[in-house]
Coordinates of C-alpha atoms in Angstrom, one line a residue:
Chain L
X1 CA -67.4 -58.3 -85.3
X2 CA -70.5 -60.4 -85.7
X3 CA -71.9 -60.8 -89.1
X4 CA -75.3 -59.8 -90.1
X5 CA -77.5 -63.3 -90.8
X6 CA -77.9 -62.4 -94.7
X7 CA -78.8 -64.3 -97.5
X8 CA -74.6 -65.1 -98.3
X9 CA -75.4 -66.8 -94.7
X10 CA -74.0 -69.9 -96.4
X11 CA -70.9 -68.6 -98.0
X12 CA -70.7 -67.0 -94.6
X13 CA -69.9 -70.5 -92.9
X14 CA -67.6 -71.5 -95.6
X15 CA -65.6 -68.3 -94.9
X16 CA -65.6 -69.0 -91.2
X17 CA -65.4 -73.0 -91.1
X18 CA -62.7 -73.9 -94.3
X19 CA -59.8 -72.5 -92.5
X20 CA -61.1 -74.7 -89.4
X21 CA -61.5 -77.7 -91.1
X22 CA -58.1 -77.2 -92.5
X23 CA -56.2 -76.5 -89.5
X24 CA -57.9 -79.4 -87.5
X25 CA -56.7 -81.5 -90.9
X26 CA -53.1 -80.1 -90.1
X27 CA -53.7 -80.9 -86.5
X28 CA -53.8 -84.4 -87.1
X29 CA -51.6 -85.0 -89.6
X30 CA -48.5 -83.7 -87.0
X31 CA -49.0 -86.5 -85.0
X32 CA -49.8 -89.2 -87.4
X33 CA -46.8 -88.0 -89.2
X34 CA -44.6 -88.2 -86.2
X35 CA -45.8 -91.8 -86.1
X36 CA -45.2 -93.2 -89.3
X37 CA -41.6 -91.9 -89.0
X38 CA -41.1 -93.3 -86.1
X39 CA -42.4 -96.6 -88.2
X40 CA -39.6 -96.3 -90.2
X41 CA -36.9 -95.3 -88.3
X42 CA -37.1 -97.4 -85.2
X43 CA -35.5 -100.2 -83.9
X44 CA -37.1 -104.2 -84.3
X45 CA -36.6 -106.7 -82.2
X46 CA -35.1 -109.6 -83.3
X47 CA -36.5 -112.1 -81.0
X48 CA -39.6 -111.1 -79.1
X49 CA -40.1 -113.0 -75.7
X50 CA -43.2 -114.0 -74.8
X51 CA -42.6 -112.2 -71.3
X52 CA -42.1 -108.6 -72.9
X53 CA -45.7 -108.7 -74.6
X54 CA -47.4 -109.5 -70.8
X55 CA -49.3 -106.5 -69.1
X56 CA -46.9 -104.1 -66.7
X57 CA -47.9 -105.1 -63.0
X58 CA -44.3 -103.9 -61.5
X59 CA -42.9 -107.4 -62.5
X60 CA -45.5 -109.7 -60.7
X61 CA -47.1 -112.5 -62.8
X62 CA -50.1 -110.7 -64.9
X63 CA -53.2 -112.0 -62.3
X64 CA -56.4 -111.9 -64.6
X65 CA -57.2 -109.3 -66.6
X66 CA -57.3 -105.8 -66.3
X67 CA -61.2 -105.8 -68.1
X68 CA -63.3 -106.6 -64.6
X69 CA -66.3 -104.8 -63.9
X70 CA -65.4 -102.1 -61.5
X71 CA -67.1 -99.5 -59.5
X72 CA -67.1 -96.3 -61.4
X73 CA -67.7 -94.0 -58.6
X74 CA -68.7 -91.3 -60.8
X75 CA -71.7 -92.8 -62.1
X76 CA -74.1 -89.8 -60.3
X77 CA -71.6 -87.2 -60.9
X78 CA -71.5 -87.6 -64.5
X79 CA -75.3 -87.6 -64.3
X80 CA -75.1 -83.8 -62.7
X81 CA -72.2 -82.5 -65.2
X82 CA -74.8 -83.4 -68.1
X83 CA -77.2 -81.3 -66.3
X84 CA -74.9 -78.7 -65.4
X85 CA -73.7 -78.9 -69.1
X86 CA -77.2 -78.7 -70.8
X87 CA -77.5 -75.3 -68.1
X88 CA -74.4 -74.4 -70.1
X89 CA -75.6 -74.9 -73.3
X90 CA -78.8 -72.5 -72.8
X91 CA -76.4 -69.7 -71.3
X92 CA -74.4 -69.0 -74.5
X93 CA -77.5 -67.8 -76.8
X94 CA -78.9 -66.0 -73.8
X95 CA -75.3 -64.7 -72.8
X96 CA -75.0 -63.3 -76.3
X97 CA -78.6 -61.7 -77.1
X98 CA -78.6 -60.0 -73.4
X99 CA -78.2 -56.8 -74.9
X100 CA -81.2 -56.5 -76.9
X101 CA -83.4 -58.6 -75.0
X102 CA -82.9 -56.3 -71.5
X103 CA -84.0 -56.9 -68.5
X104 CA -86.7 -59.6 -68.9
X105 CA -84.2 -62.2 -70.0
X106 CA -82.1 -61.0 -67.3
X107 CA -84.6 -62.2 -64.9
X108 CA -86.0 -65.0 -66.6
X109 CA -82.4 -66.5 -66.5
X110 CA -81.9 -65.8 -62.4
X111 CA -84.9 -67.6 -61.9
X112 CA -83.7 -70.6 -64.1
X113 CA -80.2 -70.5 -62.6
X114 CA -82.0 -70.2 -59.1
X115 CA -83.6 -73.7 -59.7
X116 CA -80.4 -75.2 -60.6
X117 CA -78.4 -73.7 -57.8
X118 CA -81.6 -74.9 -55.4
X119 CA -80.8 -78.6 -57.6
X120 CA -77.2 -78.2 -56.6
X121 CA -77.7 -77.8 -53.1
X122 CA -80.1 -80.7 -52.9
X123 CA -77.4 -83.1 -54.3
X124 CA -74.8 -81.6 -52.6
X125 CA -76.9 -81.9 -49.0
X126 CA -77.8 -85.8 -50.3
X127 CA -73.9 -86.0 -50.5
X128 CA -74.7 -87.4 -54.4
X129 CA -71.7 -85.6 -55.9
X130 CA -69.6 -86.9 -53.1
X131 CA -66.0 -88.8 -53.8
X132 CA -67.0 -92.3 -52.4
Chain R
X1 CA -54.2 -61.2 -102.5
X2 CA -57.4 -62.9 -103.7
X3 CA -55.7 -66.6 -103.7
X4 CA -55.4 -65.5 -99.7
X5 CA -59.0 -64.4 -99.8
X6 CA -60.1 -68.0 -100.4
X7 CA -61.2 -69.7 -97.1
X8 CA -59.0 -72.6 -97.5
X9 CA -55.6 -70.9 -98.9
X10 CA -56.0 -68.6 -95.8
X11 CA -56.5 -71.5 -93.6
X12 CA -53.6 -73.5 -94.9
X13 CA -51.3 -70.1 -95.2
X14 CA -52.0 -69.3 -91.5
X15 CA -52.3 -72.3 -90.0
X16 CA -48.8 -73.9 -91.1
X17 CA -46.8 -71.6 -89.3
X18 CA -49.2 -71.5 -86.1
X19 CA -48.8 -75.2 -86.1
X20 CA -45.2 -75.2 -86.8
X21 CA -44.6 -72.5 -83.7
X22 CA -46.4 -74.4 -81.3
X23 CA -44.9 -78.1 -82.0
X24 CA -41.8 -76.1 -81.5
X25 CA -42.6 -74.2 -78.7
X26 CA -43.9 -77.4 -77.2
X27 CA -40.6 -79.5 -77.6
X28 CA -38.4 -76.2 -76.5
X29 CA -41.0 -76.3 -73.3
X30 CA -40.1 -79.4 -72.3
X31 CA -36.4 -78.3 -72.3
X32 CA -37.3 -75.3 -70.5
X33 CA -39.3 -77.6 -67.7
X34 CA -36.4 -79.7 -66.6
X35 CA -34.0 -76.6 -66.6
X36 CA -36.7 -74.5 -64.3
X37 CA -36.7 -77.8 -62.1
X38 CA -33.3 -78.0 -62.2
X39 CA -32.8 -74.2 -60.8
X40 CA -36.0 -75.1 -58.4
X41 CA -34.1 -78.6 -56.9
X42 CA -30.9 -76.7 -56.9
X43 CA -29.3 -79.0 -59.7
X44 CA -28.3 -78.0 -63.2
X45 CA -30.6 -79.6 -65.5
X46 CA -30.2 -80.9 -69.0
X47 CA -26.4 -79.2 -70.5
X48 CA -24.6 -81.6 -72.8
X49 CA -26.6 -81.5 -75.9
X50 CA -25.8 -77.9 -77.2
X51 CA -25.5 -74.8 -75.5
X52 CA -27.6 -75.0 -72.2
X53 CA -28.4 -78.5 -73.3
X54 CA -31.4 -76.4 -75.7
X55 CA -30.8 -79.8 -78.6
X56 CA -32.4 -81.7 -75.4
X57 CA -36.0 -82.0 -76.9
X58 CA -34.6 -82.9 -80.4
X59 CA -32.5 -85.5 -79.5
X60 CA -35.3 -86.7 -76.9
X61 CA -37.6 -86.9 -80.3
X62 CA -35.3 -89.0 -82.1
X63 CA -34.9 -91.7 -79.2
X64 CA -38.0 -91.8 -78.5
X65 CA -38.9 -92.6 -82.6
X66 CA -35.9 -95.3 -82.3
X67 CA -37.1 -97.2 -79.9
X68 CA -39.2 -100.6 -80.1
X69 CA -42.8 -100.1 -80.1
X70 CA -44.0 -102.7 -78.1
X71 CA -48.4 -103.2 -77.8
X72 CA -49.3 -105.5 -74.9
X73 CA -50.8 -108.5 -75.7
X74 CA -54.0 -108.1 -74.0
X75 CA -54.1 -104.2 -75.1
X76 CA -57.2 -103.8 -77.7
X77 CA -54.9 -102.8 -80.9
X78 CA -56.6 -100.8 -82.6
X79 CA -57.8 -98.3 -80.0
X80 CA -54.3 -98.3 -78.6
X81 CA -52.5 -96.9 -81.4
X82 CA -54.8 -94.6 -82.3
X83 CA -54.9 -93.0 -78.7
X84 CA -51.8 -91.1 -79.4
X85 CA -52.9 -89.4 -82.0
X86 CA -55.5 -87.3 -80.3
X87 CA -54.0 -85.7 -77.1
X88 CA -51.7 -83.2 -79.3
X89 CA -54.1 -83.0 -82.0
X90 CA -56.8 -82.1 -80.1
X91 CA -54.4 -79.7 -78.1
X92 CA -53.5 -77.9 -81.3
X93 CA -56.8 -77.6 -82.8
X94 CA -58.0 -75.3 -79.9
X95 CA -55.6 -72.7 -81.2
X96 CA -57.1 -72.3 -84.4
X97 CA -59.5 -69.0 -83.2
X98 CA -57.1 -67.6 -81.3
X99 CA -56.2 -63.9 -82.5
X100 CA -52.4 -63.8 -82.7
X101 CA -52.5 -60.1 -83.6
X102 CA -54.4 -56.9 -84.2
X103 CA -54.7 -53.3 -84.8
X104 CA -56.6 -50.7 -84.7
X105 CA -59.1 -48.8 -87.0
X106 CA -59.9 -45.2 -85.3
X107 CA -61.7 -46.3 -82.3
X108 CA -62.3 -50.0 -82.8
X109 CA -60.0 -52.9 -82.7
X110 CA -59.9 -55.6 -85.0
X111 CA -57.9 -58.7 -84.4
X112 CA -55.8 -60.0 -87.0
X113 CA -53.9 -63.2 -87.7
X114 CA -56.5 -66.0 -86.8
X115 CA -56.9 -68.9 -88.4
X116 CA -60.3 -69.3 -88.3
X117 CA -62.1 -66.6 -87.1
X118 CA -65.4 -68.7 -86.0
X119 CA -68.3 -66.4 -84.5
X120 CA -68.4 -69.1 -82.1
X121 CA -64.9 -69.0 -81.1
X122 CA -65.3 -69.8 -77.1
X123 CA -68.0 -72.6 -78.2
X124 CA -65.1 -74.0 -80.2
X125 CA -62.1 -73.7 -77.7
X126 CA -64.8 -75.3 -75.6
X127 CA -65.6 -78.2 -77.4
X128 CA -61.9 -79.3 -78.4
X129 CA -60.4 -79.4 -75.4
X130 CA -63.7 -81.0 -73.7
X131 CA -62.9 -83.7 -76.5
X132 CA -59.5 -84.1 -74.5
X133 CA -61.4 -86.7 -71.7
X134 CA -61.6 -89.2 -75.0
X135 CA -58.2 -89.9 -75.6
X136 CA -57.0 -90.6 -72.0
X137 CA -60.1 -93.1 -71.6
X138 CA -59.1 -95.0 -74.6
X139 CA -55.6 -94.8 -73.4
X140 CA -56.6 -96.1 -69.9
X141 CA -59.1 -98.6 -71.0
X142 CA -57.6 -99.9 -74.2
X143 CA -54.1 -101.0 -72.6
X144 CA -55.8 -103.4 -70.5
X145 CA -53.8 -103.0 -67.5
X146 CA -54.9 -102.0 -63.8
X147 CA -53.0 -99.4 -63.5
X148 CA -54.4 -97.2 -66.3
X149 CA -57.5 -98.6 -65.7
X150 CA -57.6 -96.7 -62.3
X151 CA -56.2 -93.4 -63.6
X152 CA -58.5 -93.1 -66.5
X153 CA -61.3 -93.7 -64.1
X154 CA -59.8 -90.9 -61.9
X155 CA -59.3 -88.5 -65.0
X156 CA -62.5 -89.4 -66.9
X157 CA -64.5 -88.3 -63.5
X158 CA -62.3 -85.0 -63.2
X159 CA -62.0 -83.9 -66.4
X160 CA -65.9 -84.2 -66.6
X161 CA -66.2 -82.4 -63.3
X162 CA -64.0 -79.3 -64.1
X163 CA -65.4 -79.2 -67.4
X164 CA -68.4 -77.1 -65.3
X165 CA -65.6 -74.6 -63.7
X166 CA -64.0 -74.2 -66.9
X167 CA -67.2 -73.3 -69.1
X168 CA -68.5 -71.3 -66.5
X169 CA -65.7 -69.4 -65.8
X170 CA -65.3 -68.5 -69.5
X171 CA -69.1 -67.7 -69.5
X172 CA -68.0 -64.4 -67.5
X173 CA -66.1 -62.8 -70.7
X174 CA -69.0 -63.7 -72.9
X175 CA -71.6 -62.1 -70.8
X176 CA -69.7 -59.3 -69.9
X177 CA -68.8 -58.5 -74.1
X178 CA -71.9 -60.7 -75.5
X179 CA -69.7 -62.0 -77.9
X180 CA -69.2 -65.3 -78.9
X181 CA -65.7 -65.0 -81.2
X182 CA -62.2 -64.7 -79.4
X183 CA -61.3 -62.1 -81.7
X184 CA -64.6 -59.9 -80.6
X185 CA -63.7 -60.6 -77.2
X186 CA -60.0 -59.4 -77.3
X187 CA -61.5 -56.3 -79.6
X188 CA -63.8 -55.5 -76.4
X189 CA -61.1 -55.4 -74.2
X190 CA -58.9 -53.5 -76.0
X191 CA -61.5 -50.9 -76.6
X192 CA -62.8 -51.3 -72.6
X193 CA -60.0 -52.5 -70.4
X194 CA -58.9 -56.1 -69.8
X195 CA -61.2 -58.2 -68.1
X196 CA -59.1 -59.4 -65.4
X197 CA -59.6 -55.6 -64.3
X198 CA -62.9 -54.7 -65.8
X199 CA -65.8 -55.3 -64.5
X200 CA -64.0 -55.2 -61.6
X201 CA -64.5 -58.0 -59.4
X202 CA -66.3 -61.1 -61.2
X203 CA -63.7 -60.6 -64.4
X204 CA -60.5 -61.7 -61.6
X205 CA -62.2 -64.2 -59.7
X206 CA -63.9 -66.3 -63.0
X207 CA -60.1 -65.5 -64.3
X208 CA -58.8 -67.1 -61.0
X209 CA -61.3 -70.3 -61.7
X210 CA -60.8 -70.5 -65.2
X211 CA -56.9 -71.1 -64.7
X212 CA -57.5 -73.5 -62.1
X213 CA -59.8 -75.5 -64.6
X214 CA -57.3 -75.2 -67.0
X215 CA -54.5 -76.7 -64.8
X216 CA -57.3 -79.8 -64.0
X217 CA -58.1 -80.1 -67.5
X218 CA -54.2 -80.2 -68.8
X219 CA -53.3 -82.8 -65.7
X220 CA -50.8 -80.5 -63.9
X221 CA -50.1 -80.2 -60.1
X222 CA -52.0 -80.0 -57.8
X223 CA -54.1 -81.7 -60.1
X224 CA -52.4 -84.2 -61.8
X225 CA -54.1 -87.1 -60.5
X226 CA -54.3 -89.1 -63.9
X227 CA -50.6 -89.3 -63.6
X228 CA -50.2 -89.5 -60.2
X229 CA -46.4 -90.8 -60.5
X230 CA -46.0 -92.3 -57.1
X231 CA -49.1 -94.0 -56.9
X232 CA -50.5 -95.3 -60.2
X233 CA -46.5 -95.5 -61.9
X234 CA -47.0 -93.0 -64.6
X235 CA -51.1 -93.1 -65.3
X236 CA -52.6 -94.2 -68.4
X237 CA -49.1 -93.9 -70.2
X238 CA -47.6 -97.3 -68.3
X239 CA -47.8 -99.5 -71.2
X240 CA -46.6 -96.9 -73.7
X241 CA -43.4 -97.2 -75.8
X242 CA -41.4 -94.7 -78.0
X243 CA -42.9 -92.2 -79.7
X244 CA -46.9 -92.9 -78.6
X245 CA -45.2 -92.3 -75.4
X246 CA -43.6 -89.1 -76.7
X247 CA -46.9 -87.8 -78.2
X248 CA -48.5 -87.4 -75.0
X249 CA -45.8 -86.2 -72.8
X250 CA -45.8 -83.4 -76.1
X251 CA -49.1 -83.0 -76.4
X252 CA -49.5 -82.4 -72.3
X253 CA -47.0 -79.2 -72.8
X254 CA -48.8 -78.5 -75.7
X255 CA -52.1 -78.2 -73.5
X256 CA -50.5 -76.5 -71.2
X257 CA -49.2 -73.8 -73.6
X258 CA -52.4 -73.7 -75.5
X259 CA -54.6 -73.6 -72.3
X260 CA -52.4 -70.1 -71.3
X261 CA -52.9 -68.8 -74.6
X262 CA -56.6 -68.9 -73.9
X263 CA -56.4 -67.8 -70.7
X264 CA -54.9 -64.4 -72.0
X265 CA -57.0 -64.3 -74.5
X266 CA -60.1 -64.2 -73.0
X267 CA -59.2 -62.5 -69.4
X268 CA -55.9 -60.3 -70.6
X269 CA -57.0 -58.8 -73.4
X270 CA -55.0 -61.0 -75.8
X271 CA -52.5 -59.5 -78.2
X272 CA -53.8 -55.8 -76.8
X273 CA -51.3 -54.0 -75.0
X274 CA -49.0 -50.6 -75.1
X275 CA -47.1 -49.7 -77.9
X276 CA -47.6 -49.9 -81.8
X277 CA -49.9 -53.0 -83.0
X278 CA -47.0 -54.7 -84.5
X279 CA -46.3 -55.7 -81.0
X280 CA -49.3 -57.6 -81.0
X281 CA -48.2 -60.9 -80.9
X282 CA -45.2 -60.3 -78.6
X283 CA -47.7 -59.0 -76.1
X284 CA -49.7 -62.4 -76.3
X285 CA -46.6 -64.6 -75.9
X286 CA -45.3 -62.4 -73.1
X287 CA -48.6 -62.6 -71.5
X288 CA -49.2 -66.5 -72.1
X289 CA -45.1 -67.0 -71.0
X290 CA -46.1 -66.1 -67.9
X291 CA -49.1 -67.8 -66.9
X292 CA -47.2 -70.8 -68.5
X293 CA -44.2 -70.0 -65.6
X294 CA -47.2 -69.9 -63.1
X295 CA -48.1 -73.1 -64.0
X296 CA -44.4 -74.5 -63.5
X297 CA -44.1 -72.9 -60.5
X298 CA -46.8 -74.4 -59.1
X299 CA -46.4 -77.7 -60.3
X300 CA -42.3 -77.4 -58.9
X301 CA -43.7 -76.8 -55.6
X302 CA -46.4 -77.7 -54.9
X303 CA -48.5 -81.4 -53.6
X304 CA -51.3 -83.1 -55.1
X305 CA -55.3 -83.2 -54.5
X306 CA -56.5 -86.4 -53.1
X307 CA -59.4 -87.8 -55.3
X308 CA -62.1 -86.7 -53.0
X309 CA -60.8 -83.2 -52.5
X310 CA -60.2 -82.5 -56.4
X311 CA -64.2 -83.4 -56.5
X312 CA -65.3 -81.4 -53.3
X313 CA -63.5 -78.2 -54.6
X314 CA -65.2 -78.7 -57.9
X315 CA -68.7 -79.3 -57.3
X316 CA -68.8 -77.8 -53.2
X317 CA -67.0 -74.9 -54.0
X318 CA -66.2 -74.0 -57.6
X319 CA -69.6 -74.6 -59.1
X320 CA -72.1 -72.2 -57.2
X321 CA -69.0 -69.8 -57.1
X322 CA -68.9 -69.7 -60.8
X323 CA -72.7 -69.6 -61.3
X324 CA -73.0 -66.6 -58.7
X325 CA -69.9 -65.2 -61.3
X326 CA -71.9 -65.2 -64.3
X327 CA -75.2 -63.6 -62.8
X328 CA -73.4 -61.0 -61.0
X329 CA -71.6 -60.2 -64.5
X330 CA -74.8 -60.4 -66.6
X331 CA -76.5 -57.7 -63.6
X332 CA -73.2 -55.5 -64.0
X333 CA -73.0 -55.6 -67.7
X334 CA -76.0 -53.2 -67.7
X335 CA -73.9 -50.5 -66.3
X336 CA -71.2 -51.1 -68.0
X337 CA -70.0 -49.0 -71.1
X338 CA -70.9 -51.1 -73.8
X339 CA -73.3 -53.0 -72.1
X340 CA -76.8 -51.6 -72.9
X341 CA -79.6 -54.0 -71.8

């Protein structure tokens, strides 16, 4: 299955990626598509009240804007994903070369994955990744 | 034969009908939802348009295109028409690696019928639908309305947080066959046994985890907070109209189908199964039918999270779980046949 890194390295990619970049082509233009027939076919109104354009509060008079600063509540937690996703990041190479780099790697990566887990506990005991 | 050998003939010769099955699939889905609900709620379901009702989804398609399109006035404009476009996208884009068939050659298997067949197949499926936290932001943020303020706030923070689970989870399959490509994966399962089963143990549980990611990351019960019909009205899709509003109700069974086609791909040995290789992609769709039922099932019967639980089983429980997964697999895999480190 995997392809030797040779000098057609670059045709290689074009192989591999022009289909992709096709399909994710395709992938948009189903919905945009959909939308511009939907431009065409549907219905206008004839009158617009000024009521109809006003934000959707379950029929209450729109109070202030919906653009406030607000607490986030995440704001540590995304802070830990991008940590857990870097961790992430590192395991795919090492995931894949495992079989010829034996046992050392093996190791290597407990002991990296030890400090994270050690991390994890830390924020989990400081309640950082809590719901507040 | 050689106009298919060029990359982007192949792509475009493939690709139209993949695309073309799953936007039908999807709309048939959604037909296939509210008659399963029906059954469920002891009720009949949709039956006047055509037999069974089955013209539901089409003649759902074209109200939904009729009707007025109507952008708030305090909605940013821009960002809120262009919202729509990514959910189904996005959810249809994942599918380009997956191997749709197969066959094999002596003793090895080689998958057939991808698109694209990307030696980073996971790192792709990965990064598309980790894309899918974007669109429901701009949804939620560019509609300017409290409502989907709150539930893109909810579903940026758990879609970010079951990211972890999710990549994790499919970590296990790529340690245990140290490839990277979907089709080299489904190829080492045909050849070793599916992975659900083999290596016994880690393969079920990061399977177990990696559908439960799946359901947070495609918004269904019990995690379908974003939504969260009775408390938020319907999520970040209150001020949509028409069609927009179609596009992510369609792209969110669309996910759904997409997510279950991954998940049999890379823990039930994708289009590998009994019986001659022409079967191939009837196994995958029988196999991705029924985690797709699962899902139903589930979300027919079952409550939702509160906020603060979704997060606690993420990060208390599913994280180091996970983690433990992946080093227990990369310690089996030397003792495994094929593994030889």
């Amino acid at each position: 299955m995997r392809r030797p890194l040779s000098p057609g390295l670059a045709d290689d990619m074009l192989e591999q990626w022009a289909p992709a970049l096709v399909f994710l082509a395709m992938c948009f233009a189903a919905p945009i598509s959909m939308l511009i027939g939907a431009a065409v076919l549907r219905v206008r109104a004839r009158t617009v009240t000024p009521a109809r354009l006003d934000s959707y509060e379950c029929g209450e008079e729109v109070d202030g804007s919906a653009w406030i600063r607000f607490h986030p509540r995440y704001y540590i937690v995304a802070l830990v994903f991008v940590l857990f996703d870097v961790e992430a990041a590192f395991l795919f190479p090492w995931a894949v070369s495992l079989e010829g780099a034996g046992w050392i790697a093996l190791v290597d990566m407990f002991v990296f994955l030890g400090i994270l887990l050690l991390g994890w506990a830390y924020a989990v005991k400081k309640e950082a990744i809590k719901w507040q | 034969m050689t106009l298919l050998s060029n990359p982007w003939i192949h792509g475009l010769v493939v690709g139209t009908p993949v695309l073309l099955v799953f936007l039908a699939a999807s709309a048939l889905a959604s037909w296939w939802e509210r008659k399963f609900a029906g059954r469920m709620q002891n009720r009949l379901g949709p039956t006047i348009v055509g037999p069974f009702g089955i013209l539901q989804p089409f003649a759902d398609a074209l109200k939904m295109m009729q009707k007025e399109d109507i952008v708030p006035r305090a909605a940013d404009r821009a960002l809120f028409n262009l919202a729509p476009v990514f959910p189904l996208a996005l959810a249809l884009a994942v599918l380009a690696v997956v191997p749709f068939g197969g066959s094999w050659a002596g003793d090895e298997w080689s998958s057939a019928l991808v698109v694209a067949d990307l030696d980073i197949g996971v790192i792709w499926v990965l990064a598309v639908s980790g894309l899918m936290v974007f669109p429901t932001w701009m949804a939620g943020w560019a509609s300017s309305n409290k409502y989907t303020l709150l539930a893109g706030m909810r579903s940026v923070a758990q879609g970010v947080s079951y990211e972890i689970p999710l990549v994790l989870a499919a970590m296990v399959p790529v340690v245990a066959t140290g490839e990277l490509s979907l089709s080299g994966i489904v190829a080492w399962q045909a050849e070793h046994g599916w992975l659900v089963f083999w290596p016994p143990g880690p393969g079920l549980f990061a399977f177990v985890i990696f559908f439960m990611a799946s359901l947070a990351e495609a918004n269904r019960i019990p995690f379908d907070i974003p939504e969260a019909e009775s408390e938020l009205v319907a999520g970040v899709l209150v001020e949509y109209t028409g069609l927009k509003f179609g596009l992510f109700m369609l792209a969110e069974y669309t996910h759904t189908i997409a997510a279950s086609v991954i998940a049999s791909v890379l823990f039930l040995g994708g289009a590998h199964g009994p019986m001659p290789e022409i079967f191939g992609p009837m196994w995958l769709v029988l196999k991705a039918s029924t985690l797709f039922v699962i899902i139903y099932w589930i979300r027919w019967s079952w409550y939702r999270f509160r906020s603060d639980q979704l997060m606690d089983l993420c990060w208390r429980y599913l994280v180091p779980i996970t983690l433990v997964l992946v080093m227990i697999t990369a310690i089996m895999r030397g003792f495994l046949p094929g593994g030889a480190s």
